[in-house]
Amino acid sequence: MPAPQDEERLLAAAKKQLRQASANKFTETDACDRSIEADEDEGEGVQQHVRATRNSKPSSGPKPKNQSYYPDMWKAAIGDGKILFAKIIALENAFPTKEADLSLASQCLASVITEFKDKGLVFEEGYNQTRTMDGIVFAEGTTYRGKLKKMASDHVVTYYADDLKTTKFYDNQQGHLADIAAKVERLVGAQTMFHKDGVDEHGKVNNFMHPCIRDLCIKFFYSKEHHGLAHHYPNEFKDIVPERAVALVTTAIRCALDEYKTGDRKKVDFTGDDYLKVYRMIIQMIEVVNSKPHRQAKWKECRRQWARAGWAKYAQDEVNDTIFSVDVSD
């Protein structure tokens, strides 16, 4: 479940809830009085106030399918449910389908609701967990992968810069594009060079150790942003970057590079239809690496170093956010 630092936000929401309770009593009373007066004037009962006129326009406010529609405590629970579902995306099931896996989102939200209640937090009356709420949590999967893909797209421009441009002179644009396409094919084709970082002192290839993979893992999972799962679930990320997390990042990088397969960038969606097979292939390749003791030890130590670097970067951000003041006057 989310780390202890999230409790302050939840308690703040609970206090806000209590502060509003008194004000809401007066508001509800006034609204009730106005409704009764209107009923008496119209003489048609309560239904007069809930029936929409024939030409009325639908409300432009939030709808039940939006998290913002719900009151504070429910909104907070849905938010934490989304974070828990993102953990499933990163560590268990990268490309769930709504038909088969909506229950996973439902379990995430139910777990958070139970946790909140165990902490003594009180939910606003008139609401219960619904399939619509589960759908909001499930949609986080697409959002989470989309954030990773966008970040991967930015990273490949830097880390594969020499492969995404040509240094040769061509008489026409077609030759220029063909040169880039050939370089990208070398990266993502049968040789799959894009995840490799040269060789070690024994002449063995450093699989899944490319600097782009390293830096994207650190920036995506260890940052203080909403998607930084390491700070929500430190037990899973504190000592080592999980293999499945690396597999997801590597798949996102592959998707970002695929956009250049024709030499000219064309958007490619990061969906299960197109990349579940790639993701599974990468996991199989990691299993091959783990089958060799020397390679497994090197791979594990590499991911430990990434985790240490991630925490160090986060700690440095904390220092940079702190303002110090000293008096050095005599």
mmCIF file of C-alpha atoms in Angstrom:
data_model
loop_
_atom_site.group_PDB
_atom_site.id
_atom_site.type_symbol
_atom_site.label_atom_id
_atom_site.label_comp_id
_atom_site.label_asym_id
_atom_site.label_seq_id
_atom_site.Cartn_x
_atom_site.Cartn_y
_atom_site.Cartn_z
ATOM 1 C CA MET A 1 0.000 0.000 0.000
ATOM 2 C CA PRO A 2 1.083 3.652 -0.359
ATOM 3 C CA ALA A 3 3.928 4.812 1.864
ATOM 4 C CA PRO A 4 3.313 6.494 5.248
ATOM 5 C CA GLN A 5 3.958 10.000 3.893
ATOM 6 C CA ASP A 6 0.634 9.817 2.068
ATOM 7 C CA GLU A 7 -1.197 9.659 5.399
ATOM 8 C CA GLU A 8 -0.744 13.400 5.968
ATOM 9 C CA ARG A 9 -2.670 14.123 2.788
ATOM 10 C CA LEU A 10 -5.446 11.756 3.815
ATOM 11 C CA LEU A 11 -5.688 13.237 7.299
ATOM 12 C CA ALA A 12 -5.822 16.716 5.792
ATOM 13 C CA ALA A 13 -8.693 15.594 3.602
ATOM 14 C CA ALA A 14 -10.463 14.171 6.650
ATOM 15 C CA LYS A 15 -10.066 17.440 8.558
ATOM 16 C CA LYS A 16 -11.412 19.354 5.595
ATOM 17 C CA GLN A 17 -14.334 16.976 5.530
ATOM 18 C CA LEU A 18 -15.120 17.714 9.176
ATOM 19 C CA ARG A 19 -14.822 21.483 8.654
ATOM 20 C CA GLN A 20 -17.284 21.304 5.799
ATOM 21 C CA ALA A 21 -19.778 19.203 7.701
ATOM 22 C CA SER A 22 -21.119 22.097 9.757
ATOM 23 C CA ALA A 23 -21.356 24.418 6.772
ATOM 24 C CA ASN A 24 -23.060 21.719 4.752
ATOM 25 C CA LYS A 25 -25.790 21.409 7.371
ATOM 26 C CA PHE A 26 -26.821 25.016 6.807
ATOM 27 C CA THR A 27 -26.472 24.696 3.051
ATOM 28 C CA GLU A 28 -28.578 21.554 2.957
ATOM 29 C CA THR A 29 -31.197 23.140 5.216
ATOM 30 C CA ASP A 30 -31.438 26.226 3.015
ATOM 31 C CA ALA A 31 -31.686 24.088 -0.088
ATOM 32 C CA CYS A 32 -34.413 21.997 1.504
ATOM 33 C CA ASP A 33 -36.379 25.108 2.490
ATOM 34 C CA ARG A 34 -36.114 26.487 -1.042
ATOM 35 C CA SER A 35 -37.242 23.172 -2.457
ATOM 36 C CA ILE A 36 -40.285 23.046 -0.168
ATOM 37 C CA GLU A 37 -41.248 26.606 -1.081
ATOM 38 C CA ALA A 38 -40.959 25.808 -4.756
ATOM 39 C CA ASP A 39 -43.013 22.652 -4.337
ATOM 40 C CA GLU A 40 -45.777 24.627 -2.719
ATOM 41 C CA ASP A 41 -45.708 27.231 -5.486
ATOM 42 C CA GLU A 42 -45.725 24.692 -8.304
ATOM 43 C CA GLY A 43 -48.055 22.254 -6.587
ATOM 44 C CA GLU A 44 -46.490 19.284 -8.380
ATOM 45 C CA GLY A 45 -44.288 17.745 -5.669
ATOM 46 C CA VAL A 46 -40.623 16.866 -5.621
ATOM 47 C CA GLN A 47 -40.595 15.457 -9.144
ATOM 48 C CA GLN A 48 -40.896 19.010 -10.445
ATOM 49 C CA HIS A 49 -37.269 19.604 -9.389
ATOM 50 C CA VAL A 50 -35.647 16.529 -10.847
ATOM 51 C CA ARG A 51 -37.377 16.429 -14.211
ATOM 52 C CA ALA A 52 -35.313 17.976 -17.011
ATOM 53 C CA THR A 53 -37.082 20.216 -19.489
ATOM 54 C CA ARG A 54 -37.338 19.008 -23.053
ATOM 55 C CA ASN A 55 -34.801 21.504 -24.380
ATOM 56 C CA SER A 56 -32.477 21.518 -21.384
ATOM 57 C CA LYS A 57 -28.760 21.019 -21.992
ATOM 58 C CA PRO A 58 -26.744 18.390 -20.098
ATOM 59 C CA SER A 59 -24.641 19.647 -17.213
ATOM 60 C CA SER A 60 -21.153 20.765 -18.196
ATOM 61 C CA GLY A 61 -19.707 19.763 -14.818
ATOM 62 C CA PRO A 62 -17.729 16.612 -13.964
ATOM 63 C CA LYS A 63 -19.379 13.267 -14.662
ATOM 64 C CA PRO A 64 -19.234 10.065 -12.556
ATOM 65 C CA LYS A 65 -16.573 8.700 -14.914
ATOM 66 C CA ASN A 66 -14.251 11.534 -13.799
ATOM 67 C CA GLN A 67 -12.348 11.441 -10.516
ATOM 68 C CA SER A 68 -13.131 15.122 -9.925
ATOM 69 C CA TYR A 69 -16.835 14.277 -9.722
ATOM 70 C CA TYR A 70 -16.487 12.694 -6.281
ATOM 71 C CA PRO A 71 -16.128 14.292 -2.830
ATOM 72 C CA ASP A 72 -12.737 14.540 -1.168
ATOM 73 C CA MET A 73 -12.368 11.189 0.556
ATOM 74 C CA TRP A 74 -13.651 9.189 -2.403
ATOM 75 C CA LYS A 75 -11.456 11.247 -4.686
ATOM 76 C CA ALA A 76 -8.415 10.453 -2.526
ATOM 77 C CA ALA A 77 -9.252 6.742 -2.475
ATOM 78 C CA ILE A 78 -9.588 6.621 -6.250
ATOM 79 C CA GLY A 79 -6.262 8.450 -6.556
ATOM 80 C CA ASP A 80 -4.454 5.941 -4.349
ATOM 81 C CA GLY A 81 -6.215 3.108 -6.157
ATOM 82 C CA LYS A 82 -4.731 4.418 -9.397
ATOM 83 C CA ILE A 83 -1.247 4.424 -7.866
ATOM 84 C CA LEU A 84 -1.698 0.837 -6.707
ATOM 85 C CA PHE A 85 -2.897 -0.144 -10.178
ATOM 86 C CA ALA A 86 0.166 1.555 -11.690
ATOM 87 C CA LYS A 87 2.267 -0.723 -9.498
ATOM 88 C CA ILE A 88 0.564 -3.713 -11.119
ATOM 89 C CA ILE A 89 1.344 -2.256 -14.554
ATOM 90 C CA ALA A 90 5.013 -1.836 -13.654
ATOM 91 C CA LEU A 91 5.622 -5.071 -11.784
ATOM 92 C CA GLU A 92 3.022 -7.654 -12.779
ATOM 93 C CA ASN A 93 0.770 -7.052 -15.766
ATOM 94 C CA ALA A 94 1.998 -4.353 -18.144
ATOM 95 C CA PHE A 95 -0.878 -4.568 -20.609
ATOM 96 C CA PRO A 96 -4.107 -5.620 -18.860
ATOM 97 C CA THR A 97 -7.361 -5.723 -20.829
ATOM 98 C CA LYS A 98 -10.588 -4.327 -19.454
ATOM 99 C CA GLU A 99 -12.514 -7.443 -20.398
ATOM 100 C CA ALA A 100 -10.217 -9.751 -18.437
ATOM 101 C CA ASP A 101 -8.612 -7.522 -15.819
ATOM 102 C CA LEU A 102 -11.100 -4.900 -14.619
ATOM 103 C CA SER A 103 -11.302 -6.958 -11.436
ATOM 104 C CA LEU A 104 -7.663 -6.019 -10.722
ATOM 105 C CA ALA A 105 -8.611 -2.350 -10.661
ATOM 106 C CA SER A 106 -11.623 -3.162 -8.489
ATOM 107 C CA GLN A 107 -9.405 -4.997 -6.010
ATOM 108 C CA CYS A 108 -6.996 -2.051 -5.891
ATOM 109 C CA LEU A 109 -9.753 0.413 -5.040
ATOM 110 C CA ALA A 110 -11.384 -1.936 -2.521
ATOM 111 C CA SER A 111 -8.021 -2.414 -0.807
ATOM 112 C CA VAL A 112 -7.487 1.340 -0.501
ATOM 113 C CA ILE A 113 -11.014 1.915 0.828
ATOM 114 C CA THR A 114 -10.441 -0.743 3.486
ATOM 115 C CA GLU A 115 -7.103 0.820 4.426
ATOM 116 C CA PHE A 116 -8.668 4.261 4.776
ATOM 117 C CA LYS A 117 -11.432 2.925 7.003
ATOM 118 C CA ASP A 118 -8.922 1.011 9.133
ATOM 119 C CA LYS A 119 -7.154 4.344 9.716
ATOM 120 C CA GLY A 120 -10.410 5.832 10.981
ATOM 121 C CA LEU A 121 -11.098 7.979 7.932
ATOM 122 C CA VAL A 122 -14.762 8.603 7.200
ATOM 123 C CA PHE A 123 -16.138 8.506 3.672
ATOM 124 C CA GLU A 124 -18.857 10.893 2.530
ATOM 125 C CA GLU A 125 -22.320 9.326 2.616
ATOM 126 C CA GLY A 126 -24.316 8.595 -0.496
ATOM 127 C CA TYR A 127 -21.504 6.843 -2.377
ATOM 128 C CA ASN A 128 -20.320 3.272 -2.745
ATOM 129 C CA GLN A 129 -17.620 1.655 -4.844
ATOM 130 C CA THR A 130 -19.013 1.189 -8.338
ATOM 131 C CA ARG A 131 -17.927 -0.291 -11.646
ATOM 132 C CA THR A 132 -17.557 3.288 -12.899
ATOM 133 C CA MET A 133 -15.022 4.018 -10.160
ATOM 134 C CA ASP A 134 -13.215 0.793 -11.039
ATOM 135 C CA GLY A 135 -13.073 2.024 -14.626
ATOM 136 C CA ILE A 136 -11.383 5.257 -13.536
ATOM 137 C CA VAL A 137 -8.716 3.233 -11.747
ATOM 138 C CA PHE A 138 -8.291 0.900 -14.724
ATOM 139 C CA ALA A 139 -7.806 3.836 -17.104
ATOM 140 C CA GLU A 140 -4.662 4.710 -15.156
ATOM 141 C CA GLY A 141 -2.951 1.874 -17.010
ATOM 142 C CA THR A 142 -3.172 3.735 -20.306
ATOM 143 C CA THR A 143 -2.223 7.025 -18.653
ATOM 144 C CA TYR A 144 0.762 5.496 -16.873
ATOM 145 C CA ARG A 145 2.136 3.833 -19.985
ATOM 146 C CA GLY A 146 1.522 7.048 -21.916
ATOM 147 C CA LYS A 147 3.678 9.030 -19.481
ATOM 148 C CA LEU A 148 6.437 6.455 -19.779
ATOM 149 C CA LYS A 149 6.242 6.440 -23.582
ATOM 150 C CA LYS A 150 6.443 10.246 -23.727
ATOM 151 C CA MET A 151 9.492 10.225 -21.495
ATOM 152 C CA ALA A 152 11.042 7.440 -23.571
ATOM 153 C CA SER A 153 10.478 9.471 -26.745
ATOM 154 C CA ASP A 154 12.385 12.364 -25.208
ATOM 155 C CA HIS A 155 15.211 10.079 -24.078
ATOM 156 C CA VAL A 156 15.819 8.324 -27.393
ATOM 157 C CA VAL A 157 16.430 11.660 -29.100
ATOM 158 C CA THR A 158 19.369 12.157 -26.738
ATOM 159 C CA TYR A 159 20.728 8.657 -26.282
ATOM 160 C CA TYR A 160 20.383 7.458 -29.871
ATOM 161 C CA ALA A 161 21.077 10.805 -31.515
ATOM 162 C CA ASP A 162 23.677 9.425 -33.934
ATOM 163 C CA ASP A 163 21.245 6.779 -35.151
ATOM 164 C CA LEU A 164 18.351 9.180 -35.690
ATOM 165 C CA LYS A 165 20.246 11.443 -38.047
ATOM 166 C CA THR A 166 22.513 10.978 -41.062
ATOM 167 C CA THR A 167 25.990 12.367 -41.585
ATOM 168 C CA LYS A 168 26.062 11.496 -45.267
ATOM 169 C CA PHE A 169 25.041 13.721 -48.151
ATOM 170 C CA TYR A 170 22.199 12.550 -50.362
ATOM 171 C CA ASP A 171 20.769 14.070 -53.505
ATOM 172 C CA ASN A 172 17.234 13.564 -52.246
ATOM 173 C CA GLN A 173 15.201 13.173 -49.085
ATOM 174 C CA GLN A 174 14.566 9.509 -49.785
ATOM 175 C CA GLY A 175 18.246 8.662 -49.404
ATOM 176 C CA HIS A 176 18.372 10.581 -46.135
ATOM 177 C CA LEU A 177 15.383 8.685 -44.732
ATOM 178 C CA ALA A 178 16.670 5.322 -45.944
ATOM 179 C CA ASP A 179 19.955 5.856 -44.088
ATOM 180 C CA ILE A 180 18.161 6.587 -40.809
ATOM 181 C CA ALA A 181 15.788 3.651 -41.338
ATOM 182 C CA ALA A 182 18.769 1.318 -41.783
ATOM 183 C CA LYS A 183 20.331 2.553 -38.531
ATOM 184 C CA VAL A 184 17.089 2.082 -36.627
ATOM 185 C CA GLU A 185 16.690 -1.411 -38.068
ATOM 186 C CA ARG A 186 20.103 -2.262 -36.648
ATOM 187 C CA LEU A 187 18.898 -1.088 -33.252
ATOM 188 C CA VAL A 188 15.510 -2.829 -33.131
ATOM 189 C CA GLY A 189 15.932 -5.621 -35.689
ATOM 190 C CA ALA A 190 17.360 -9.096 -35.168
ATOM 191 C CA GLN A 191 20.498 -7.756 -33.462
ATOM 192 C CA THR A 192 18.425 -5.723 -30.953
ATOM 193 C CA MET A 193 21.371 -3.459 -30.267
ATOM 194 C CA PHE A 194 19.240 -0.803 -28.595
ATOM 195 C CA HIS A 195 19.376 -2.406 -25.126
ATOM 196 C CA LYS A 196 23.096 -3.288 -25.157
ATOM 197 C CA ASP A 197 25.958 -1.245 -23.728
ATOM 198 C CA GLY A 198 29.141 -2.659 -25.195
ATOM 199 C CA VAL A 199 31.012 -5.470 -23.441
ATOM 200 C CA ASP A 200 32.498 -6.041 -20.001
ATOM 201 C CA GLU A 201 36.111 -6.837 -19.063
ATOM 202 C CA HIS A 202 35.526 -10.449 -20.055
ATOM 203 C CA GLY A 203 34.267 -9.514 -23.488
ATOM 204 C CA LYS A 204 30.667 -10.375 -22.557
ATOM 205 C CA VAL A 205 27.849 -8.185 -23.869
ATOM 206 C CA ASN A 206 26.194 -5.896 -21.323
ATOM 207 C CA ASN A 207 22.558 -6.768 -22.003
ATOM 208 C CA PHE A 208 19.828 -4.367 -20.837
ATOM 209 C CA MET A 209 22.412 -1.930 -19.499
ATOM 210 C CA HIS A 210 22.186 0.812 -22.108
ATOM 211 C CA PRO A 211 22.422 4.292 -20.517
ATOM 212 C CA CYS A 212 18.991 5.146 -21.901
ATOM 213 C CA ILE A 213 17.431 2.269 -19.954
ATOM 214 C CA ARG A 214 19.325 3.244 -16.817
ATOM 215 C CA ASP A 215 18.398 6.907 -16.879
ATOM 216 C CA LEU A 216 14.777 6.316 -17.840
ATOM 217 C CA CYS A 217 14.351 3.816 -14.987
ATOM 218 C CA ILE A 218 15.767 6.333 -12.533
ATOM 219 C CA LYS A 219 13.812 9.310 -13.817
ATOM 220 C CA PHE A 220 10.506 7.503 -14.159
ATOM 221 C CA PHE A 221 10.429 5.318 -11.052
ATOM 222 C CA TYR A 222 12.491 7.354 -8.565
ATOM 223 C CA SER A 223 11.342 10.910 -9.226
ATOM 224 C CA LYS A 224 9.018 12.764 -6.869
ATOM 225 C CA GLU A 225 6.370 12.973 -9.563
ATOM 226 C CA HIS A 226 3.102 11.047 -9.287
ATOM 227 C CA HIS A 227 4.522 8.189 -11.368
ATOM 228 C CA GLY A 228 7.541 7.744 -9.063
ATOM 229 C CA LEU A 229 6.514 4.379 -7.629
ATOM 230 C CA ALA A 230 9.712 4.016 -5.602
ATOM 231 C CA HIS A 231 8.437 6.599 -3.131
ATOM 232 C CA HIS A 232 4.989 5.024 -2.885
ATOM 233 C CA TYR A 233 6.354 1.470 -2.586
ATOM 234 C CA PRO A 234 9.920 1.694 -1.246
ATOM 235 C CA ASN A 235 10.050 -1.987 -0.289
ATOM 236 C CA GLU A 236 9.874 -2.968 -3.945
ATOM 237 C CA PHE A 237 12.394 -0.393 -5.192
ATOM 238 C CA LYS A 238 14.720 0.524 -2.324
ATOM 239 C CA ASP A 239 17.473 -2.023 -2.978
ATOM 240 C CA ILE A 240 17.105 -2.852 -6.663
ATOM 241 C CA VAL A 241 15.127 -1.859 -9.749
ATOM 242 C CA PRO A 242 12.691 -4.767 -10.323
ATOM 243 C CA GLU A 243 13.223 -6.805 -13.474
ATOM 244 C CA ARG A 244 9.657 -6.290 -14.707
ATOM 245 C CA ALA A 245 10.050 -2.536 -14.319
ATOM 246 C CA VAL A 246 13.167 -2.658 -16.497
ATOM 247 C CA ALA A 247 11.297 -4.810 -19.023
ATOM 248 C CA LEU A 248 8.503 -2.224 -19.251
ATOM 249 C CA VAL A 249 10.982 0.640 -19.685
ATOM 250 C CA THR A 250 12.872 -1.302 -22.355
ATOM 251 C CA THR A 251 9.606 -1.973 -24.198
ATOM 252 C CA ALA A 252 8.732 1.738 -24.088
ATOM 253 C CA ILE A 253 12.139 2.607 -25.558
ATOM 254 C CA ARG A 254 11.585 0.070 -28.324
ATOM 255 C CA CYS A 255 8.220 1.712 -29.087
ATOM 256 C CA ALA A 256 9.839 5.157 -29.193
ATOM 257 C CA LEU A 257 12.509 3.916 -31.615
ATOM 258 C CA ASP A 258 9.914 2.203 -33.805
ATOM 259 C CA GLU A 259 8.575 5.652 -34.624
ATOM 260 C CA TYR A 260 11.693 6.187 -36.747
ATOM 261 C CA LYS A 261 11.617 2.880 -38.649
ATOM 262 C CA THR A 262 10.790 4.651 -41.915
ATOM 263 C CA GLY A 263 13.452 7.299 -41.315
ATOM 264 C CA ASP A 264 10.858 9.963 -40.628
ATOM 265 C CA ARG A 265 9.163 9.992 -37.242
ATOM 266 C CA LYS A 266 5.608 8.675 -37.229
ATOM 267 C CA LYS A 267 3.616 8.298 -34.012
ATOM 268 C CA VAL A 268 3.246 4.763 -32.667
ATOM 269 C CA ASP A 269 0.826 4.010 -29.820
ATOM 270 C CA PHE A 270 2.159 2.116 -26.819
ATOM 271 C CA THR A 271 -0.619 -0.481 -26.605
ATOM 272 C CA GLY A 272 -0.861 -4.142 -25.762
ATOM 273 C CA ASP A 273 -2.050 -4.946 -29.262
ATOM 274 C CA ASP A 274 1.323 -3.873 -30.619
ATOM 275 C CA TYR A 275 3.733 -4.326 -27.716
ATOM 276 C CA LEU A 276 2.569 -7.148 -25.453
ATOM 277 C CA LYS A 277 4.474 -9.587 -27.663
ATOM 278 C CA VAL A 278 7.596 -7.388 -27.494
ATOM 279 C CA TYR A 279 7.276 -7.102 -23.706
ATOM 280 C CA ARG A 280 7.038 -10.879 -23.333
ATOM 281 C CA MET A 281 10.018 -11.364 -25.634
ATOM 282 C CA ILE A 282 12.091 -8.986 -23.491
ATOM 283 C CA ILE A 283 11.120 -10.909 -20.352
ATOM 284 C CA GLN A 284 12.248 -14.124 -22.047
ATOM 285 C CA MET A 285 15.555 -12.492 -22.973
ATOM 286 C CA ILE A 286 16.030 -11.430 -19.340
ATOM 287 C CA GLU A 287 15.400 -15.027 -18.266
ATOM 288 C CA VAL A 288 18.163 -16.128 -20.643
ATOM 289 C CA VAL A 289 20.514 -13.605 -19.029
ATOM 290 C CA ASN A 290 19.575 -14.950 -15.593
ATOM 291 C CA SER A 291 20.321 -18.508 -16.694
ATOM 292 C CA LYS A 292 24.041 -17.662 -16.792
ATOM 293 C CA PRO A 293 25.451 -17.134 -13.246
ATOM 294 C CA HIS A 294 28.069 -14.574 -14.326
ATOM 295 C CA ARG A 295 25.567 -12.569 -16.373
ATOM 296 C CA GLN A 296 22.890 -12.810 -13.689
ATOM 297 C CA ALA A 297 25.234 -11.454 -11.017
ATOM 298 C CA LYS A 298 26.313 -8.580 -13.272
ATOM 299 C CA TRP A 299 22.691 -7.794 -14.198
ATOM 300 C CA LYS A 300 21.600 -7.778 -10.559
ATOM 301 C CA GLU A 301 24.472 -5.538 -9.465
ATOM 302 C CA CYS A 302 23.665 -3.162 -12.306
ATOM 303 C CA ARG A 303 20.075 -2.793 -11.104
ATOM 304 C CA ARG A 304 21.270 -2.286 -7.535
ATOM 305 C CA GLN A 305 23.479 0.564 -8.714
ATOM 306 C CA TRP A 306 20.515 2.114 -10.518
ATOM 307 C CA ALA A 307 18.434 1.960 -7.346
ATOM 308 C CA ARG A 308 21.184 3.621 -5.312
ATOM 309 C CA ALA A 309 21.527 6.299 -7.968
ATOM 310 C CA GLY A 310 17.776 6.816 -7.954
ATOM 311 C CA TRP A 311 17.577 7.305 -4.204
ATOM 312 C CA ALA A 312 20.656 9.540 -4.241
ATOM 313 C CA LYS A 313 19.082 11.739 -6.888
ATOM 314 C CA TYR A 314 15.866 11.976 -4.903
ATOM 315 C CA ALA A 315 17.768 12.867 -1.727
ATOM 316 C CA GLN A 316 19.642 15.573 -3.653
ATOM 317 C CA ASP A 317 16.326 16.991 -4.858
ATOM 318 C CA GLU A 318 15.204 17.146 -1.229
ATOM 319 C CA VAL A 319 18.327 19.126 -0.301
ATOM 320 C CA ASN A 320 17.851 21.478 -3.239
ATOM 321 C CA ASP A 321 14.273 22.132 -2.124
ATOM 322 C CA THR A 322 15.392 23.128 1.375
ATOM 323 C CA ILE A 323 16.172 26.763 2.145
ATOM 324 C CA PHE A 324 18.965 27.376 4.663
ATOM 325 C CA SER A 325 19.626 30.678 6.377
ATOM 326 C CA VAL A 326 22.624 31.537 8.555
ATOM 327 C CA ASP A 327 23.693 34.703 10.300
ATOM 328 C CA VAL A 328 27.432 35.390 9.924
ATOM 329 C CA SER A 329 27.429 38.954 11.210
ATOM 330 C CA ASP A 330 29.918 39.829 13.981
#
